[in-house]
XYZ file of C-alpha atoms in Angstrom:
115
model
C 119.099 108.966 109.264
C 119.368 109.224 105.791
C 123.104 108.389 105.710
C 122.833 105.426 107.526
C 120.066 104.009 104.803
C 121.846 105.262 102.055
C 125.017 102.938 103.604
C 122.894 99.840 103.896
C 121.081 100.154 101.061
C 124.212 100.937 98.959
C 125.882 98.205 100.387
C 123.414 95.613 99.410
C 123.110 97.264 96.385
C 127.581 96.988 96.086
C 126.932 93.411 96.710
C 124.113 92.051 94.284
C 126.120 94.530 91.577
C 129.332 92.942 92.330
C 128.171 89.155 92.892
C 126.680 89.671 88.882
C 130.063 91.112 87.416
C 132.252 88.460 88.908
C 130.141 85.547 88.585
C 127.786 84.269 85.640
C 124.726 85.009 87.676
C 122.142 86.764 86.159
C 120.233 89.547 87.291
C 117.258 87.444 88.086
C 119.475 84.906 90.155
C 120.575 87.397 91.941
C 116.965 88.782 92.709
C 116.233 84.879 93.960
C 119.018 84.942 95.669
C 118.357 88.177 98.236
C 114.664 86.921 98.425
C 116.229 84.139 99.844
C 118.695 85.413 102.003
C 116.268 88.553 103.287
C 113.752 85.485 104.109
C 116.662 83.536 106.084
C 117.445 86.557 107.624
C 114.085 87.011 108.384
C 113.199 83.993 109.668
C 116.561 84.201 111.854
C 115.596 87.113 113.667
C 117.783 88.787 112.411
C 116.414 91.105 109.437
C 114.200 93.180 111.186
C 116.909 94.747 113.857
C 118.579 95.900 110.257
C 115.756 97.494 109.814
C 115.282 99.456 112.477
C 119.023 100.558 112.617
C 118.734 101.600 108.432
C 115.079 102.207 107.631
C 114.235 102.727 103.741
C 117.917 101.419 103.772
C 116.752 97.876 104.410
C 112.797 98.019 103.430
C 113.373 99.145 99.655
C 115.845 96.119 98.808
C 113.825 93.208 97.386
C 115.653 91.071 100.383
C 112.487 93.016 102.270
C 110.180 90.981 99.974
C 111.725 88.097 101.674
C 111.881 89.107 104.911
C 108.404 89.938 104.731
C 107.131 86.472 103.322
C 108.675 84.903 106.412
C 107.014 87.424 108.958
C 103.711 86.677 107.227
C 103.781 83.062 107.190
C 105.445 83.079 110.635
C 102.730 84.983 111.723
C 99.661 82.959 110.676
C 101.272 79.573 111.675
C 100.810 80.599 114.662
C 97.573 81.769 114.137
C 96.217 79.041 112.000
C 99.292 76.125 111.958
C 99.799 74.573 108.936
C 97.656 76.513 106.472
C 98.577 80.001 108.208
C 102.244 79.418 106.430
C 100.292 79.790 103.179
C 97.975 82.759 103.623
C 100.905 84.231 105.659
C 102.734 84.616 102.916
C 101.023 86.675 101.093
C 98.791 88.327 103.312
C 101.613 91.171 104.251
C 102.604 91.372 100.464
C 99.568 91.339 98.559
C 99.515 94.495 98.106
C 103.159 94.995 96.449
C 102.553 91.640 94.308
C 99.159 93.376 92.914
C 100.797 96.231 91.988
C 103.786 94.961 90.671
C 101.120 93.075 88.294
C 98.756 95.650 87.651
C 101.509 98.218 86.766
C 103.310 96.158 84.496
C 99.774 95.428 82.535
C 99.515 99.111 81.974
C 102.810 99.352 80.909
C 102.477 96.511 78.470
C 100.036 98.602 76.841
C 101.386 101.908 76.618
C 104.745 100.231 75.465
C 105.248 96.984 73.153
C 107.326 94.189 74.905
C 109.776 92.468 73.758
C 109.597 88.391 74.290
């Protein structure tokens, strides 16, 4: 199980690094691209089998965030219609988003960020 997770997560990271090294795309572009790819694969139902196969190797990369956004939007859209798309996206991901904001703020208080 650990080997599969390591290989899948490593391949995602390798592909991302190659994109940054071989193109003029910035890390931010690659981050957004991985999120969008995860969302597309999740919408097509292809990301869940990858999670079943690789476990943390597929849930830890940022592509899993895109999958979670789409998964929540689809689930809530089935329950509440069009408004569920907007609310569902953040229902599954709100904990991670909140943690990123809080910890980013705390780190900014401790260190002096530039920019």
